[in-house]
Structures are given as C-alpha cells and as structure tokens.
PDB file of C-alpha atoms in Angstrom:
ATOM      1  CA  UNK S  35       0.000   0.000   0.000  1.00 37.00           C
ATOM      2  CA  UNK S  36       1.166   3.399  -1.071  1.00 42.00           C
ATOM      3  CA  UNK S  37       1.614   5.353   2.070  1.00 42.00           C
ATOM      4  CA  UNK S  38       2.961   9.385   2.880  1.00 45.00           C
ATOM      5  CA  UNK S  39       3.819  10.712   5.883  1.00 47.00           C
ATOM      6  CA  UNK S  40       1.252  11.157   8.211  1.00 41.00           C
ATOM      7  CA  UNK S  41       1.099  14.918   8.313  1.00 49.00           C
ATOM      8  CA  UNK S  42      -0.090  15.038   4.780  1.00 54.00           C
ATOM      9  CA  UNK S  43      -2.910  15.135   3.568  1.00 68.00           C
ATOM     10  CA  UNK S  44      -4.290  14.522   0.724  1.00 85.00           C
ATOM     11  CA  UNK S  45      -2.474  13.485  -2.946  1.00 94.00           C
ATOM     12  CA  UNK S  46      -3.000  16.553  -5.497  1.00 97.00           C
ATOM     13  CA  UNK S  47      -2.700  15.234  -8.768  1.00 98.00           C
ATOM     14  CA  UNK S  48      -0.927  17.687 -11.393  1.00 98.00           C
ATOM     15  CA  UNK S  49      -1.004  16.791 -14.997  1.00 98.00           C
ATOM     16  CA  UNK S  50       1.328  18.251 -18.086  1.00 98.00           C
ATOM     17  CA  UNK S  51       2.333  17.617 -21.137  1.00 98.00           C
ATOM     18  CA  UNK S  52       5.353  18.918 -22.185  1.00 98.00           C
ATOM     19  CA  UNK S  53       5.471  17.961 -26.234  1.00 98.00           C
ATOM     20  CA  UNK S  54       1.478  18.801 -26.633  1.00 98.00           C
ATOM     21  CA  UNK S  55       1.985  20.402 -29.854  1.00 98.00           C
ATOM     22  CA  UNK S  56       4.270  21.098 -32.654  1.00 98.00           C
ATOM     23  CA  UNK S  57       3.272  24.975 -33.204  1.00 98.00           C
ATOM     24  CA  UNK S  58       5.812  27.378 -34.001  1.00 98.00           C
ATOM     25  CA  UNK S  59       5.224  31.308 -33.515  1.00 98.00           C
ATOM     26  CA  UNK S  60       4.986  33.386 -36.793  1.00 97.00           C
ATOM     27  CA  UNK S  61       8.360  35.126 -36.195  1.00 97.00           C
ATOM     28  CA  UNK S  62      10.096  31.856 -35.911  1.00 98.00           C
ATOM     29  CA  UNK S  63       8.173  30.551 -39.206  1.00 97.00           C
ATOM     30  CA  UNK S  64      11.134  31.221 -41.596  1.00 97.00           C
ATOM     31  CA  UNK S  65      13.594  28.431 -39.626  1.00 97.00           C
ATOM     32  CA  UNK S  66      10.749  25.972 -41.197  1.00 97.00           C
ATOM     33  CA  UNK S  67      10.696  27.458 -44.419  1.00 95.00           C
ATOM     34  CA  UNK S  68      12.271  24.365 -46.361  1.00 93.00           C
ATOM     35  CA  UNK S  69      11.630  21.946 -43.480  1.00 94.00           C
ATOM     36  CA  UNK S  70       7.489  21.884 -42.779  1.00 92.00           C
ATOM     37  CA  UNK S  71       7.686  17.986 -43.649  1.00 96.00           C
ATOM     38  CA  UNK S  72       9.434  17.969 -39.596  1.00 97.00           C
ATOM     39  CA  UNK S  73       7.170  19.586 -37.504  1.00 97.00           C
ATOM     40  CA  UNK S  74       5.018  16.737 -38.490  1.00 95.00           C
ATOM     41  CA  UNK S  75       7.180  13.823 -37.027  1.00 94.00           C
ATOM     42  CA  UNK S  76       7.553  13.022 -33.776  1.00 93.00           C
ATOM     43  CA  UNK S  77      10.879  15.217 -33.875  1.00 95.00           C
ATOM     44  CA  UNK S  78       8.104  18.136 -33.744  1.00 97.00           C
ATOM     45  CA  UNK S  79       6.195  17.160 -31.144  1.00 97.00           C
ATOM     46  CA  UNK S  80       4.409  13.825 -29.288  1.00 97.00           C
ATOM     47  CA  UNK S  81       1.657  12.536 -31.972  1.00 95.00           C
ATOM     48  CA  UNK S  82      -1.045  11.300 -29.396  1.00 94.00           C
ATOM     49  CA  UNK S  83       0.533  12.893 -25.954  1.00 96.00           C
ATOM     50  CA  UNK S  84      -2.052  15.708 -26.026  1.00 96.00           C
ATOM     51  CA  UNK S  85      -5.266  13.393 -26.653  1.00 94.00           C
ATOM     52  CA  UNK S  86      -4.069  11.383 -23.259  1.00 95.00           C
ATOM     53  CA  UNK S  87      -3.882  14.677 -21.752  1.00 97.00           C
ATOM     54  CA  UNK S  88      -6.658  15.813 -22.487  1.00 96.00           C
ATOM     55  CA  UNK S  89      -8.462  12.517 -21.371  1.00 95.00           C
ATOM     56  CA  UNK S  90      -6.900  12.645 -17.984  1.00 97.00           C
ATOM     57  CA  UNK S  91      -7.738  16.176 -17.321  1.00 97.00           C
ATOM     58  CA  UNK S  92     -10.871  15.104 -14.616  1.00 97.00           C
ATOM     59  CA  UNK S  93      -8.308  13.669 -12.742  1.00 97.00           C
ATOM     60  CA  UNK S  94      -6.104  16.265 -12.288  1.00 98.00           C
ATOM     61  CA  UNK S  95      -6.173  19.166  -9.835  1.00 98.00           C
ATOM     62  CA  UNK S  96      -4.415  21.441 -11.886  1.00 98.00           C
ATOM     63  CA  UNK S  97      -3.019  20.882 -15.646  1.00 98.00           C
ATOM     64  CA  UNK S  98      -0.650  22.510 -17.879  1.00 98.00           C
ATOM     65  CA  UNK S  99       1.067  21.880 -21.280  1.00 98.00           C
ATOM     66  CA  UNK S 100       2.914  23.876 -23.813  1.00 98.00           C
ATOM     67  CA  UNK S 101       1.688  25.947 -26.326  1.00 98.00           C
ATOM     68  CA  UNK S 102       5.132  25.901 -28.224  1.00 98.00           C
ATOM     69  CA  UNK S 103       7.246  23.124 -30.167  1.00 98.00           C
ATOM     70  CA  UNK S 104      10.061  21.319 -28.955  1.00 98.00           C
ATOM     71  CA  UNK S 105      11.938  22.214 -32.259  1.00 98.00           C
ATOM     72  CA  UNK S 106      11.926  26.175 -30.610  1.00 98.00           C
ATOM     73  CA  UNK S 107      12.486  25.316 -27.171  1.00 98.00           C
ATOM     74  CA  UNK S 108      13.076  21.590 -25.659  1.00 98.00           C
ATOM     75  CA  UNK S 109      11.061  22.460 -22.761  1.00 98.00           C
ATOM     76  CA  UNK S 110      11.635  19.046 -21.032  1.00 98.00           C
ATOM     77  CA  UNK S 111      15.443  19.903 -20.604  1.00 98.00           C
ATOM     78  CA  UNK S 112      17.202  21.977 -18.944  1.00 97.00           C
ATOM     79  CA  UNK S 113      19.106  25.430 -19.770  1.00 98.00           C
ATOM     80  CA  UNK S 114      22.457  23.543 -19.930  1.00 96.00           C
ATOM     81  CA  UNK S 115      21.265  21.009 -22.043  1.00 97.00           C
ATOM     82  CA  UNK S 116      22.691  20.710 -25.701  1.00 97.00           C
ATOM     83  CA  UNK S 117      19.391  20.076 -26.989  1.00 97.00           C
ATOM     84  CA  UNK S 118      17.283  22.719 -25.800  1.00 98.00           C
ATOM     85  CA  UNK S 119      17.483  24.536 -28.723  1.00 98.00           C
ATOM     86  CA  UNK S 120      17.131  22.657 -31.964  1.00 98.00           C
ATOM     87  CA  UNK S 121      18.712  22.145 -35.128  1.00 97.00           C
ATOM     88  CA  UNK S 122      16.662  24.861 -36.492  1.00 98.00           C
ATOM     89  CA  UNK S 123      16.792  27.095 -33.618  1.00 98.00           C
ATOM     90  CA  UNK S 124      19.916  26.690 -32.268  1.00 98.00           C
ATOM     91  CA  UNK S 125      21.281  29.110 -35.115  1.00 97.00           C
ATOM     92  CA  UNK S 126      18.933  31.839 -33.473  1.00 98.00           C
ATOM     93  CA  UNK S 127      21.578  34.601 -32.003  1.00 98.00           C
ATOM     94  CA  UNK S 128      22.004  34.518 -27.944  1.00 98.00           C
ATOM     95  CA  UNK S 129      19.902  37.753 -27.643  1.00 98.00           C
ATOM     96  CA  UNK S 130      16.973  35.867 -29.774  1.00 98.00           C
ATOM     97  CA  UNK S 131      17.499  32.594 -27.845  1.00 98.00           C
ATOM     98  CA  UNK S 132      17.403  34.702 -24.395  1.00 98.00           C
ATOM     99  CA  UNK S 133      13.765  36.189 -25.622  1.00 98.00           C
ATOM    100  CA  UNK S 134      12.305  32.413 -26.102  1.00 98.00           C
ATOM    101  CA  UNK S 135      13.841  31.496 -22.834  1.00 98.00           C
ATOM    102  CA  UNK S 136      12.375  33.943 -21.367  1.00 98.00           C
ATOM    103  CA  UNK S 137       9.012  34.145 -22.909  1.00 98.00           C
ATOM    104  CA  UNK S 138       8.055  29.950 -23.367  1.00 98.00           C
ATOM    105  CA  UNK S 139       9.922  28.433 -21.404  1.00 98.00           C
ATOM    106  CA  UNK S 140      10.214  30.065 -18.015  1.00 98.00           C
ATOM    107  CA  UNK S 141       7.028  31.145 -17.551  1.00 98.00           C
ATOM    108  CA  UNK S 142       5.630  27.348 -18.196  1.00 98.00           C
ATOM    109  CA  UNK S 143       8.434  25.661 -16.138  1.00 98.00           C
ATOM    110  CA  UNK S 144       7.569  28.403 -13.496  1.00 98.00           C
ATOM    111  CA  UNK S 145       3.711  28.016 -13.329  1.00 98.00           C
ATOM    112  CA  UNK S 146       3.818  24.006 -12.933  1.00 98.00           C
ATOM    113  CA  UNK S 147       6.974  25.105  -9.987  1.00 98.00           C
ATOM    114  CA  UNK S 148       4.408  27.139  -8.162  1.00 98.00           C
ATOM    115  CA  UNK S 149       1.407  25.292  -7.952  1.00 98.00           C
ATOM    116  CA  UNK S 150       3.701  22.435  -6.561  1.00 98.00           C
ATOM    117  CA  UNK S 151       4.922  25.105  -4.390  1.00 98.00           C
ATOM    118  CA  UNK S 152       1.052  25.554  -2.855  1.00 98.00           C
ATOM    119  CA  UNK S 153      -0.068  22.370  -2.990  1.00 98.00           C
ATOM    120  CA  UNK S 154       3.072  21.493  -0.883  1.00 97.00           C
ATOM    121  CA  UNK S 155       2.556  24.234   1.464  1.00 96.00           C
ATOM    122  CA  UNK S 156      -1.251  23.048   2.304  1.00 96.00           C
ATOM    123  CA  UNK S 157       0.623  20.114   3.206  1.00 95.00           C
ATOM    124  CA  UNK S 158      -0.447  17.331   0.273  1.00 96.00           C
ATOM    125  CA  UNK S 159       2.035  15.159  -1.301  1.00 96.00           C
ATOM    126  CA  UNK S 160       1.794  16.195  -5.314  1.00 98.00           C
ATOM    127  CA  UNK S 161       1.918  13.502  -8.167  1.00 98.00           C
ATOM    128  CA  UNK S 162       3.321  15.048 -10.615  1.00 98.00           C
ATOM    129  CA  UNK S 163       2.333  12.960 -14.136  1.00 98.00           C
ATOM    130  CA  UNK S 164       3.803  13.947 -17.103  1.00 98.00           C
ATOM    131  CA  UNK S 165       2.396  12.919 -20.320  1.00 98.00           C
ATOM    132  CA  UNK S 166       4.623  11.493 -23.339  1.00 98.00           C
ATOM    133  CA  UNK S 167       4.716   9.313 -26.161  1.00 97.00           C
ATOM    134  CA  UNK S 168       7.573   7.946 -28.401  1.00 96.00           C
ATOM    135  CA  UNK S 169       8.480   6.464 -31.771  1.00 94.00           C
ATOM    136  CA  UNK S 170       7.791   2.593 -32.434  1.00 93.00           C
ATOM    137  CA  UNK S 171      10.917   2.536 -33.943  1.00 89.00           C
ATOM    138  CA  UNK S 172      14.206   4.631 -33.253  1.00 85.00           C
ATOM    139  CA  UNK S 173      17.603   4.371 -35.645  1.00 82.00           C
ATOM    140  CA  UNK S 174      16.095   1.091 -37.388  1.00 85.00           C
ATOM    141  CA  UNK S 175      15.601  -0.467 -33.405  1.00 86.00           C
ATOM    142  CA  UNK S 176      12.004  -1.352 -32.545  1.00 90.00           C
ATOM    143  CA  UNK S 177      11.156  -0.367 -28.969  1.00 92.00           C
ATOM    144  CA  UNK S 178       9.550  -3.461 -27.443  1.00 94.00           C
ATOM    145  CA  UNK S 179       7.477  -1.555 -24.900  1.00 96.00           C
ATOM    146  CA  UNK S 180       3.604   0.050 -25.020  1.00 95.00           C
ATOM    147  CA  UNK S 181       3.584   1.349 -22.327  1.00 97.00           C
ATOM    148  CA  UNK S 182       6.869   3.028 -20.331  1.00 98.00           C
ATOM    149  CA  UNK S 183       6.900   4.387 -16.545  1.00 98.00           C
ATOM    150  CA  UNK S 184       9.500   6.550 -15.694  1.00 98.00           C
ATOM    151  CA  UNK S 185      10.594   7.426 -12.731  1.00 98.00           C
ATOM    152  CA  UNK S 186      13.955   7.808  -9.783  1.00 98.00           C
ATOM    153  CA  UNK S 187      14.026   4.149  -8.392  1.00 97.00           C
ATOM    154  CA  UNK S 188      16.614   6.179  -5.590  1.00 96.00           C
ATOM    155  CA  UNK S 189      13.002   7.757  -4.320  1.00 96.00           C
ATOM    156  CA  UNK S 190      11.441   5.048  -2.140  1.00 95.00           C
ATOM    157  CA  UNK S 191       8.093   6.760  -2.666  1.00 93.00           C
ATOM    158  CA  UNK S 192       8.183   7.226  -6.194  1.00 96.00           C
ATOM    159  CA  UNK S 193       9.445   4.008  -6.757  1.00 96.00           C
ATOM    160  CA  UNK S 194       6.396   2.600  -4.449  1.00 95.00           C
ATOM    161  CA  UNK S 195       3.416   4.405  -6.754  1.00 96.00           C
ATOM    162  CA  UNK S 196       5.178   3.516  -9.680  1.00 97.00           C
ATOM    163  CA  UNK S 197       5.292  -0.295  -9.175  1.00 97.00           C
ATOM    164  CA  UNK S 198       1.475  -0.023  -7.553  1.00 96.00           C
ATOM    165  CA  UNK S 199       0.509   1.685 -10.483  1.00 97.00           C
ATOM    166  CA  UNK S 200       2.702  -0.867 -13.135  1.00 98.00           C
ATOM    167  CA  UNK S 201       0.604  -3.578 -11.602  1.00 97.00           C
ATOM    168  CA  UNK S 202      -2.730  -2.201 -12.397  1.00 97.00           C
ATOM    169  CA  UNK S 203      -1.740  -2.403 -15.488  1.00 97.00           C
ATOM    170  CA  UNK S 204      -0.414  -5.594 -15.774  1.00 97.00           C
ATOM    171  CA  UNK S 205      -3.524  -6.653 -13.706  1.00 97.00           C
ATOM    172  CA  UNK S 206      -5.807  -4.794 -16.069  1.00 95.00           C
ATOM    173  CA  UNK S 207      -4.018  -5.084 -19.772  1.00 95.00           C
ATOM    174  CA  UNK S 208      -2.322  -7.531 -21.862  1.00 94.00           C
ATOM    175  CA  UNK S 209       0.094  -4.661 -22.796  1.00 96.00           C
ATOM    176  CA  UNK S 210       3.533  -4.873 -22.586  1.00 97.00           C
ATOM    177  CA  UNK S 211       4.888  -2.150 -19.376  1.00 98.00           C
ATOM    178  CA  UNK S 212       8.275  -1.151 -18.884  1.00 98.00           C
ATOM    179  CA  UNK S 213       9.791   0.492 -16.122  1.00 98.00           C
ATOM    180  CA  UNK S 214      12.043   3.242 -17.087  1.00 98.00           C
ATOM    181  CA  UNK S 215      11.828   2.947 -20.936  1.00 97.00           C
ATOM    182  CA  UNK S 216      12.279   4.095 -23.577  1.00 96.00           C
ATOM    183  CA  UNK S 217      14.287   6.124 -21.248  1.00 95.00           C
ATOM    184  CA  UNK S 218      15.788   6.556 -18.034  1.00 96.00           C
ATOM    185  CA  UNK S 219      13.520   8.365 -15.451  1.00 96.00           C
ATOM    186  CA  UNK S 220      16.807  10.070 -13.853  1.00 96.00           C
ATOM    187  CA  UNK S 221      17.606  11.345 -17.109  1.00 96.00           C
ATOM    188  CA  UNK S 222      17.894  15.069 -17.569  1.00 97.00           C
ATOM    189  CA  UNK S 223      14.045  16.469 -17.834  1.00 97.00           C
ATOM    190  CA  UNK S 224      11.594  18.338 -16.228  1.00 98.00           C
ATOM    191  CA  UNK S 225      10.576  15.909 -13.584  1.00 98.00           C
ATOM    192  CA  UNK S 226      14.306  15.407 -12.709  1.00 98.00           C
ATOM    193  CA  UNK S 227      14.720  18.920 -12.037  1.00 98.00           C
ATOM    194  CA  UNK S 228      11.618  19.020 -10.246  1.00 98.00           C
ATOM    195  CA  UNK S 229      12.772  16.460  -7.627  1.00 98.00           C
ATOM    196  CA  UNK S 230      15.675  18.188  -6.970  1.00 97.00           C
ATOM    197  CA  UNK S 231      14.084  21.567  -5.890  1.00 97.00           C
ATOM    198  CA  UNK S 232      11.273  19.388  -3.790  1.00 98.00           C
ATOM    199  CA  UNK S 233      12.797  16.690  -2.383  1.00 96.00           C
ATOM    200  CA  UNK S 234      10.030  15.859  -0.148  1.00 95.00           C
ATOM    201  CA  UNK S 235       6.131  14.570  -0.774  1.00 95.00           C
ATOM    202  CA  UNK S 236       7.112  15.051  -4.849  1.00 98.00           C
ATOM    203  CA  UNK S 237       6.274  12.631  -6.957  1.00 98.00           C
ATOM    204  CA  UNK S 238       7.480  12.986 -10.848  1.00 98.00           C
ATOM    205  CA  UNK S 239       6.418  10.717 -13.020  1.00 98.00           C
ATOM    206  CA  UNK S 240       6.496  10.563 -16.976  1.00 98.00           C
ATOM    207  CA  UNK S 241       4.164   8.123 -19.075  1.00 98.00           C
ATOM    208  CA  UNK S 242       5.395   6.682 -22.300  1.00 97.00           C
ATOM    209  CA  UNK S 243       2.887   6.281 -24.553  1.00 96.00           C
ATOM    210  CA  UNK S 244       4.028   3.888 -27.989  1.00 95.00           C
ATOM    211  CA  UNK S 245       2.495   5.729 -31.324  1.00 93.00           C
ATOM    212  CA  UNK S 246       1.582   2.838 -32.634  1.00 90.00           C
ATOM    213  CA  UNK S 247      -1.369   3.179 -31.143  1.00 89.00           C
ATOM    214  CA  UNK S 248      -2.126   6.665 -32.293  1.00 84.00           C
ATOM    215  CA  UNK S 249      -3.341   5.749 -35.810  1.00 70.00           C
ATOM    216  CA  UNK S 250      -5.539   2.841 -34.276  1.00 65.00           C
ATOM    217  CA  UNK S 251      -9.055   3.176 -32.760  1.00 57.00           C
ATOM    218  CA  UNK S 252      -6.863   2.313 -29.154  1.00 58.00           C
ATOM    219  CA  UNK S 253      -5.497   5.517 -28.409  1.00 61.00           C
ATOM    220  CA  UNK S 254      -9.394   6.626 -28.383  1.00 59.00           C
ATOM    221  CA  UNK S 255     -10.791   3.711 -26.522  1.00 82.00           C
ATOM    222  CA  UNK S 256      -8.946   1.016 -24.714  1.00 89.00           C
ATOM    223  CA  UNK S 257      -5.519   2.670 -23.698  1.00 92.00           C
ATOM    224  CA  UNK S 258      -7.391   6.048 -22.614  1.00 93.00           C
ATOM    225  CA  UNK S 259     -10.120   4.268 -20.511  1.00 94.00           C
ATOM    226  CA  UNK S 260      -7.324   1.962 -19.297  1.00 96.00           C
ATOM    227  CA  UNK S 261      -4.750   4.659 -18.038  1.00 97.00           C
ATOM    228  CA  UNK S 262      -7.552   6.770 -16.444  1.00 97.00           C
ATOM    229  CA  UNK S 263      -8.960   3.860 -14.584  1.00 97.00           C
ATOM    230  CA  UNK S 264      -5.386   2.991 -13.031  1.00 97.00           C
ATOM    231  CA  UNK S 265      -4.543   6.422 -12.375  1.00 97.00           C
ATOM    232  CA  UNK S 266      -7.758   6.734 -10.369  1.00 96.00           C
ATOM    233  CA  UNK S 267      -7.327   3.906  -8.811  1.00 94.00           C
ATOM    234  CA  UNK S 268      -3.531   5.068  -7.599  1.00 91.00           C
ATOM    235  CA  UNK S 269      -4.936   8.129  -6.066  1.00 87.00           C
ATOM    236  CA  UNK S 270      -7.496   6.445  -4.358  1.00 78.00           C
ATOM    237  CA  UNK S 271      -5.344   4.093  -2.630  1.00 62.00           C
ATOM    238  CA  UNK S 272      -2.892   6.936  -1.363  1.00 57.00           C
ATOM    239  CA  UNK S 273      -4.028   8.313   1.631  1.00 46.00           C
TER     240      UNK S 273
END
C-alpha cells in the first residue's frame, strides 16, 4: 500500500504535457521554411501525448502543457542542455534565444513550480504525471514496450506508486509495461529537475505512450479508458 507521511494530507494530482503540440510562432516561421515535412514527425512534437492529456484532465487538480514546439524550445530539458534549442533554432543569435527562454519556457516551467509550491505548502504530497509518447521505432531499433513508466528508483516513494501503479496495469491489460523505458527516469528532464528543488512529498512521473497506437481506434478507446482507470485507482489508494 502506497503510504505518505502522516502529516499530509491529501495526494494533489498535477497533470502536463510537455510535447502537446508542434506549433511554431509566426516570427520563428522562416527556420521551417524548407523543413514543414518535420514539424510533423515526432521530432516536432508527441503525436497522441495531447489526446491522453486531455483525457486525464478530470483527474487532475491542476493541468498545464505547452503551447510551443520542442523544435523552438526543448522544454523538457534543462538550460544547460545541448538540446534545448534545436537544429533549427539553435542558429537563433544569444539575444533571440534569451527572448524564447524567457518568454516559453520560463514562464511554463515556473507556473507548474508554483502550484507544486502551494499544494506542498497546504501540506499534500503532489503527483506530478507527465504525459509522453515515443516512436515505435528509433535508428532502425524497434522499442519493445507500449507502455513506459519513468521514474527515480533512488526515491522510495516514487518508486512505491510507480510499481502499484505498473501492476494495475499488468492486472488490467495484456500490454507490454516497462519500467524506465524508452528512457531513463533520472535522465535530464523536467521531472528530474523538479525532484531536486522538492525533495520531499514530490512525486514525478512521466508516461510513455508507444504511437503505434495513435493511428488505431486504441489511443481513443482502450488505452485512454485503461490509463484513467489505473490512475484513479492510484490516487485512491494513497491516503
């Protein structure tokens, strides 16, 4: 059983979605000029991510995803990252990258920072659930997963939702679930910052969803209806 410490109260859940869309403000439409075919792929942004989102969003106490593509601003890494500015934008002079900095991607990390902040300070543990997808196949290597978890295994009760919640799945699907792939949960991201500047009653979690299932009648039925129900059934069971 999923337990907190007892002065807590209740779990807040907070939703985002980091790679929602693939959108690309006007002024920044001429880096896509000869490249429109990209922001299309799941270099752009995370086909499906948004529609789980959005399915979740009854769940969640408070929600929040980005209204900019990852090919202006990576907004799931951090400043010192070499990828947070693309191959496109990563031309963009210092002054120009300083402006997007400080216009997308602050005030979004910022907003999901403080409402972690409150719920923290009205003493409730926050599950933080951040929603992804990723390619079936990567450099010619087929990911053998449908569903990833990602989280710190180091983070007792991180690591104690996340297996809870991997077994309502099992329990509940025939799907294949992975812990910590496609990727590493401890990899550089937003969650991974997040844990650092609340080590205590945070919870940051990312869902993997595969894309195979985004052209199929699944992401709309059976693999919506079966994350919400586990999800649900997570919170409940945390005191």
């Amino acid at each position: 059983m999923f337990t907190v410490r007892s002065h807590v109260q209740a779990m807040k859940l907070l939703l985002t979605c980091e790679h929602a869309t693939n959108a690309i403000p006007s002024q920044y439409a001429y880096l896509f000029e000869t490249h429109h075919e990209v922001l299309e792929t799941h270099e752009g942004f995370d086909p499906g991510a948004f529609d789980l989102f959005k399915s979740l969003e009854t769940l969640a106490d408070a929600r929040y995803y980005q209204k900019v593509g990852r090919l202006l601003i990576e907004t799931n890494r951090s400043l010192h990252h070499p990828s947070l500015f693309s191959r496109f934008s990563t031309k963009l002079e210092q002054s120009e990258k300083n402006s997007i900095i400080a216009t997308y991607y602050t005030p979004y990390r910022s907003q999901v920072e403080n409402m972690i902040r409150n719920f923290q300070q009205d003493n409730h543990v926050v599950l933080h659930v951040s929603v992804h997808s990723f390619t079936p196949v990567l450099n010619s290597l087929e990911r053998n997963c449908d569903i990833g978890i990602l989280y710190d295994p180091g983070i007792p009760l991180e690591k104690q939702w996340c297996v809870q919640f991997k077994s309502l799945l099992n329990q509940k699907s025939a799907y294949r679930i992975r812990s910590n792939y496609p990727y590493l949960g401890k990899a550089d991201g937003f969650t991974t910052y997040l844990r650092k500047r609340f080590p205590e009653n945070y919870l940051g979690v990312e869902i993997e969803i595969n894309q195979k299932f985004v052209n199929s009648n699944l992401m709309d039925g059976r693999v919506k209806k079966l994350l919400f129900d586990c999800i649900e059934k997570s919170i409940k069971k945390a005191p």
